[in-house]
Coordinates of C-alpha atoms and ligand atoms in Angstrom, one line a residue:
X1039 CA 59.7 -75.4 -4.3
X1040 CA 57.4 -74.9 -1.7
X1041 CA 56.1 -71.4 -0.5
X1042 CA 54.0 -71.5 3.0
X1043 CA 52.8 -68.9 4.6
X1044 CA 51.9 -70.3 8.3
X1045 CA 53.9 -71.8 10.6
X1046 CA 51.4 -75.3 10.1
X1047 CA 52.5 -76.0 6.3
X1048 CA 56.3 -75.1 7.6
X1049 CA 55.9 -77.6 10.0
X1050 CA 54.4 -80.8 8.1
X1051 CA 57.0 -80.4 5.5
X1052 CA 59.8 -80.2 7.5
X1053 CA 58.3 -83.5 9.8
X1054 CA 58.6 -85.9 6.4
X1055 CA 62.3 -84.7 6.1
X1056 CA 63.5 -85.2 9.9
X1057 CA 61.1 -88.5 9.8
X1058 CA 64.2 -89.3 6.7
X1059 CA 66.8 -88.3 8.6
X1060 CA 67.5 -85.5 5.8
X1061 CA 70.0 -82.3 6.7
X1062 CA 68.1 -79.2 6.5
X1063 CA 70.4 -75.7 6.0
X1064 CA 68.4 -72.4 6.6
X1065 CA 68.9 -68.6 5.1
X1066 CA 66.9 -66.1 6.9
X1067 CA 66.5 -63.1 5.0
X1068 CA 64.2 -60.0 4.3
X1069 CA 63.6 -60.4 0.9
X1070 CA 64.3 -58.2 -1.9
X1071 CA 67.2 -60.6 -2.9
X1072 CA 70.1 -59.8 -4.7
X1073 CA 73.7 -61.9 -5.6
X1074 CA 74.8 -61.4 -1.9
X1075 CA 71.3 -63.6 -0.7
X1076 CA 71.5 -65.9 -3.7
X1077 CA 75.1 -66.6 -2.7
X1078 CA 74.2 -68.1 0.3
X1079 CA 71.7 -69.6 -0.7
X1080 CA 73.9 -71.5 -3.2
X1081 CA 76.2 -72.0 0.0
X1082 CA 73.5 -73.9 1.7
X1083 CA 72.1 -75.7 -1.0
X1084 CA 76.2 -77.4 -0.5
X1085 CA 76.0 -78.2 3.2
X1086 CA 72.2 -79.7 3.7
X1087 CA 69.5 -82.0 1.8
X1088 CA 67.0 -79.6 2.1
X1089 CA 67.0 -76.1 2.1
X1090 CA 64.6 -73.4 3.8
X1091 CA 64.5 -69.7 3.2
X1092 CA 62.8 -67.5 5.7
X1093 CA 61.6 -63.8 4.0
X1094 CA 59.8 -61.6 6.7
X1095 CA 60.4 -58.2 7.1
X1096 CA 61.2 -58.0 10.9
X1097 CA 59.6 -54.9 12.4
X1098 CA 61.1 -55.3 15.8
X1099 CA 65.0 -54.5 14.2
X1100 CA 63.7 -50.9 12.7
X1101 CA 64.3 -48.5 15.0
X1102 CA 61.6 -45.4 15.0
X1103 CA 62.2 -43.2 12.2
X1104 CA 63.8 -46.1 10.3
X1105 CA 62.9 -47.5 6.4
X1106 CA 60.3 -50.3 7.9
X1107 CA 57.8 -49.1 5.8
X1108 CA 59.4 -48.4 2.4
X1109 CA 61.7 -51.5 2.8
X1110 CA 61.4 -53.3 -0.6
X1111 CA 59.0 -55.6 -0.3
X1112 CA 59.5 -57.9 -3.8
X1113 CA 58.1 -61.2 -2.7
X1114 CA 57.4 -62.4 -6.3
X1115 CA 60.5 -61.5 -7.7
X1116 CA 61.7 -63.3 -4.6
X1117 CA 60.3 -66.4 -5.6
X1118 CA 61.2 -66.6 -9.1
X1119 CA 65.1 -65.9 -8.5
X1120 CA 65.1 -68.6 -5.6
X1121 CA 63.1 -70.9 -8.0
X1122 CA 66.3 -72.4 -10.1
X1123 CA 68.3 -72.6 -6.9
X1124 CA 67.0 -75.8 -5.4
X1125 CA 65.5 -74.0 -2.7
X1126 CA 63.0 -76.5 -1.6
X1127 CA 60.5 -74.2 0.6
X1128 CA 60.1 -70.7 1.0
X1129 CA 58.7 -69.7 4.6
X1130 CA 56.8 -66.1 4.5
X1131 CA 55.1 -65.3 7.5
X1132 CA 52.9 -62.1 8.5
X1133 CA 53.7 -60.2 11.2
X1134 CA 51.2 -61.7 13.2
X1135 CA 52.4 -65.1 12.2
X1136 CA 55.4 -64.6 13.4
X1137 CA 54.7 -62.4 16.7
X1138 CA 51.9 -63.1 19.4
X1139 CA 50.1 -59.6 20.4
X1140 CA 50.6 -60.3 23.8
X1141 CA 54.5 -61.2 23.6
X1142 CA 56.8 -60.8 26.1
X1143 CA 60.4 -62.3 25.6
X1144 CA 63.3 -60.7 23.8
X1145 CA 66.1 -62.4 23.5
X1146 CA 69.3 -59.8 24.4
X1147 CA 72.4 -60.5 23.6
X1148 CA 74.5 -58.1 25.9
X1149 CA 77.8 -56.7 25.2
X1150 CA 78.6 -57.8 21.2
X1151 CA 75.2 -55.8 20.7
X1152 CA 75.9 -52.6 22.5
X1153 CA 78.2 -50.4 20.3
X1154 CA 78.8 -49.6 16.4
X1155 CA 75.6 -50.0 15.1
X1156 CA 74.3 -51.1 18.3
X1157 CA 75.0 -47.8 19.9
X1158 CA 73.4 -46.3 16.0
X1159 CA 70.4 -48.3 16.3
X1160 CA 69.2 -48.4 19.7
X1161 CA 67.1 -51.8 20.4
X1162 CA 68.6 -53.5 16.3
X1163 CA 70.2 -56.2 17.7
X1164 CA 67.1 -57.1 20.3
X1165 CA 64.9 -57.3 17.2
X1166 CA 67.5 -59.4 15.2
X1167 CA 68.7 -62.4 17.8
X1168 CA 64.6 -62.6 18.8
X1169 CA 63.5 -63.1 15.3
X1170 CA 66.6 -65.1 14.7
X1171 CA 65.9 -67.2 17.7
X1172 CA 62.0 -67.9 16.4
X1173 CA 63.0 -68.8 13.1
X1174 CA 65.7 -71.3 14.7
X1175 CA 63.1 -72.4 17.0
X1176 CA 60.7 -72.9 14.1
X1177 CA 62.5 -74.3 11.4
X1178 CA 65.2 -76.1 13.8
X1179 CA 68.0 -76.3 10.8
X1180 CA 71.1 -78.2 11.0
X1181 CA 73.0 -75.1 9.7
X1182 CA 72.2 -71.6 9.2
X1183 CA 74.0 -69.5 6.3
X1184 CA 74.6 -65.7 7.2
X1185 CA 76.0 -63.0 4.9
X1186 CA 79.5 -61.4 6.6
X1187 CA 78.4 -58.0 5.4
X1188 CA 76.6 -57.7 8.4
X1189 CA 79.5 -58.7 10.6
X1190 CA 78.2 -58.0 14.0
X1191 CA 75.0 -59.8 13.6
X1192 CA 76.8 -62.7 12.8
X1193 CA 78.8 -61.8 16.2
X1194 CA 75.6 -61.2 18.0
X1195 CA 73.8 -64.2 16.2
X1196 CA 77.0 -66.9 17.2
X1197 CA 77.0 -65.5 20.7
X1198 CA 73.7 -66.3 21.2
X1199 CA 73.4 -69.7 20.0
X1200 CA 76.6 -70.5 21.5
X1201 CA 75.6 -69.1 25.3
X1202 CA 71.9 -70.8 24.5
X1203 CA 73.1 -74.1 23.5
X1204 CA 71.3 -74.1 20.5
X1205 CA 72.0 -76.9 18.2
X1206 CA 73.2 -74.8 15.0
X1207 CA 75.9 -74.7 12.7
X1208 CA 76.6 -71.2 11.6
X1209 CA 78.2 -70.4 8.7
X1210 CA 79.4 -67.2 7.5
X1211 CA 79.6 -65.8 3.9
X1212 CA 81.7 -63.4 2.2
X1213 CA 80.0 -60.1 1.0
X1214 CA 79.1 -60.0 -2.3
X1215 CA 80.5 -56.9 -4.1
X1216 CA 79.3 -54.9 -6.9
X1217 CA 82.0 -54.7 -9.8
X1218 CA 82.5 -51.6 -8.2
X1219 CA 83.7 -52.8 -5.2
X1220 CA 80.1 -51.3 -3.5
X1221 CA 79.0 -54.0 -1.4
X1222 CA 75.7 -55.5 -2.4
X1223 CA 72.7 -54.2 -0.3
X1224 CA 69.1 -54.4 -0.7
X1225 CA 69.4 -50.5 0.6
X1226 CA 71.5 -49.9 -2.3
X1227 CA 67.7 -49.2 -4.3
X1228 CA 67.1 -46.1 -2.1
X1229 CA 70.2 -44.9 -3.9
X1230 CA 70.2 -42.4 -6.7
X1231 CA 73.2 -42.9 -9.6
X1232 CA 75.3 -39.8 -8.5
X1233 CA 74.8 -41.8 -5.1
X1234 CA 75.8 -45.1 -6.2
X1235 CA 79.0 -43.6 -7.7
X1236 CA 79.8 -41.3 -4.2
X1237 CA 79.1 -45.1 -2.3
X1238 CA 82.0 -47.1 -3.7
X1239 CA 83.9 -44.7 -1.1
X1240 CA 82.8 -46.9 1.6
X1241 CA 84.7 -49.8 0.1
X1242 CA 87.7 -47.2 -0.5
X1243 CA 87.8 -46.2 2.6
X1244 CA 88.3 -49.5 4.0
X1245 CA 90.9 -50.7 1.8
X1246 CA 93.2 -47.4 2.3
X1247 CA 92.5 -48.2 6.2
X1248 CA 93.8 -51.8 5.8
X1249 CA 96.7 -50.6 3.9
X1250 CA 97.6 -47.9 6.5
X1251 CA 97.2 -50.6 9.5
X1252 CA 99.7 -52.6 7.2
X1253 CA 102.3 -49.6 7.2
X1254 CA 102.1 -49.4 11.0
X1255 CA 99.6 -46.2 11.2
X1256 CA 98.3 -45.7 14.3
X1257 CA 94.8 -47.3 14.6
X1258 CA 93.6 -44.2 16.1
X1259 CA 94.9 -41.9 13.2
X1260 CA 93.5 -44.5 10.3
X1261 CA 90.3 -44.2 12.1
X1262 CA 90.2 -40.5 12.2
X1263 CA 91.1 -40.2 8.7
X1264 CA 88.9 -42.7 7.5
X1265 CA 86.0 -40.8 9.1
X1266 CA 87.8 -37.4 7.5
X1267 CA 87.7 -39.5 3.8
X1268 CA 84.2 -40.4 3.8
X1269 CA 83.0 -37.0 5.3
X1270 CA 85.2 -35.5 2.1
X1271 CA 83.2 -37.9 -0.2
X1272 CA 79.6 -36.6 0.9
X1273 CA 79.0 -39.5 3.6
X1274 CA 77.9 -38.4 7.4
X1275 CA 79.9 -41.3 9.3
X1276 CA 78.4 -42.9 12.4
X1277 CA 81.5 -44.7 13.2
X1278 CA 84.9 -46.2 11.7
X1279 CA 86.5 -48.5 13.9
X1280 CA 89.8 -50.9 14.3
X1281 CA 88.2 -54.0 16.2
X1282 CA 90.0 -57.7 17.2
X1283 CA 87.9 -60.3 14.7
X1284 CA 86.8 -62.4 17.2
X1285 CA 85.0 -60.2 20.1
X1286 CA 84.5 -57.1 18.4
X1287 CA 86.4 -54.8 20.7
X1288 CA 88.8 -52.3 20.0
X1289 CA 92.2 -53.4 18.9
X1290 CA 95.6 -52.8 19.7
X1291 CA 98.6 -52.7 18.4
X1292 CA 99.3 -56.3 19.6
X1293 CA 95.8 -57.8 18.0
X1294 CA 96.7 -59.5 14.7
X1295 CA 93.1 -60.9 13.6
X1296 CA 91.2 -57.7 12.6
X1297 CA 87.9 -56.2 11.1
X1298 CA 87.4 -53.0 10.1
X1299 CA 83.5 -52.2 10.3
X1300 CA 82.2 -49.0 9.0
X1301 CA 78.4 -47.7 9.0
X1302 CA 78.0 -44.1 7.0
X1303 CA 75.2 -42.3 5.9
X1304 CA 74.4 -41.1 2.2
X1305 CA 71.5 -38.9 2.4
X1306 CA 68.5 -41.2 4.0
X1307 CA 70.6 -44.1 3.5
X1308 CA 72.4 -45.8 6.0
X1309 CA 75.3 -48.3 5.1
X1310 CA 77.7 -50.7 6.3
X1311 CA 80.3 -52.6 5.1
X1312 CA 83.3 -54.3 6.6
X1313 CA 86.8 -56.0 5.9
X1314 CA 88.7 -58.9 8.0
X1315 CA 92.0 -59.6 7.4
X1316 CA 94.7 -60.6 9.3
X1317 CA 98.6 -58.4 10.2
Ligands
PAF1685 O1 70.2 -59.9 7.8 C1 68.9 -59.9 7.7 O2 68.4 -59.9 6.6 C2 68.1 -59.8 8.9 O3 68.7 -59.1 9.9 C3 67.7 -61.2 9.4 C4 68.9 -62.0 9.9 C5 67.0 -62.0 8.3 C6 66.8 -61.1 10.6 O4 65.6 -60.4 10.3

């Protein structure tokens, strides 16, 4: 396994395996991996000869007042849990590797971006799809393996490779789940053990939701209770909210492909989770 640093060594190795004709499968990530990274990992370790990581802590998707500077930063650790994965290189850029000073595109992906955590986190989704975009532009992959935990930024991320033609597979990957039922998080650290016991509410939440849209509850109701539950449990909710699968906005009674997508706070912490199913 390979570990470069500048954008020159990410380049000559990935010339010898297009010269070969060799599939490469990407996973950008932030680092500070747990099961849910390692699961995609193993994911694209299935679909590609070769397979990148990217860990760069992207300081254009923090908002002001956000974690960008207490965000784990466990780059060795990193390495040595990607090491017996097959991962053959491991791309870890600096902030100024990765951004010019004197920058001025950002890639905006209107619409899908604008509300849940969009609305939460003004300028997020800017940050993500420009990074996103860079590390496609860099690493040109065959595929690219994204965790469904963060189910809008899959949204925003297949909107804009579809609308910019870029030559990508996506490939979305269940959420890893802790045994109980919390899903897996690199913010889950920031959480104290009273916390992490008051956080498997999140998953609750959505499971009681997905039983009531079952019964025939109105989606305004489960949403309004959902928000009540998680207020009861010691969350502050930002939002709760009944969308169609595919587009993200707010269902109806006639939508049968759904996602519930919840974002809460727990203290400092802010966190999301999500379930799809369909009626
Ligand atoms: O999901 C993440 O870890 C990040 O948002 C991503 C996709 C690596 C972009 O910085």
């Amino acid at each position: 396994m390979v570990v470069v640093d500048k954008l020159s060594g990410l380049q000559q190795a990935l010339k010898t395996w297009r010269q070969s004709s060799q599939r490469i499968a990407f996973v950008p990530t932030m680092g500070n991996l747990h099961a849910g990274h390692l699961q995609l990992v193993t994911e694209a370790r299935q679909l590609a000869e070769r397979v990148v990581i990217s860990i760069f802590v992207n300081p254009s998707q923090f908002g002001v007042g956000e974690d960008y500077a207490s965000y784990p930063r466990t780059e060795q650790d990193d390495i040595d849990k990607l090491k017996p994965l097959g991962v053959d290189l491991v791309f870890m850029p600096s902030v100024a590797e990765m951004y010019l000073p004197d920058a001025k595109t950002t890639v905006l992906v209107n619409g899908i971006s604008d509300n849940y955590c969009g609305a939460f986190r003004p300028g997020h989704f800017a940050g993500v799809a420009t990074v996103v975009c860079k590390l496609f532009n860099m690493v040109q992959p065959d595929v690219a393996v994204f965790g469904l935990k963060d189910f809008q930024q899959l949204a925003v991320i297949r909107t804009m490779v579809k609308d910019l033609n870029m030559p990508v597979q996506i490939v979305g990957v269940d959420t890893v789940r802790e045994a109980s039922g919390l899903a897996m998080s690199s913010r889950n650290g920031y959480l104290s053990d009273g916390q992490k016991a008051v956080a498997t509410s999140l998953y609750q939440s959505l499971l009681a939701a997905k039983t009531a849209v079952l019964a025939g509850v109105d989606y305004e109701d489960v949403e309004q209770q959902s928000l009540l539950f998680l207020q009861q449990a010691g969350f502050q909710p930002d939002y709760f909210s009944i969308c169609r699968s595919h587009d993200l906005a707010k269902a109806t009674a006639a939508d049968n492909d759904l996602v519930l997508l919840v974002a809460a706070k727990l203290g400092s912490t802010r966190l999301i989770d999500n379930i799809c199913f369909t009626k």
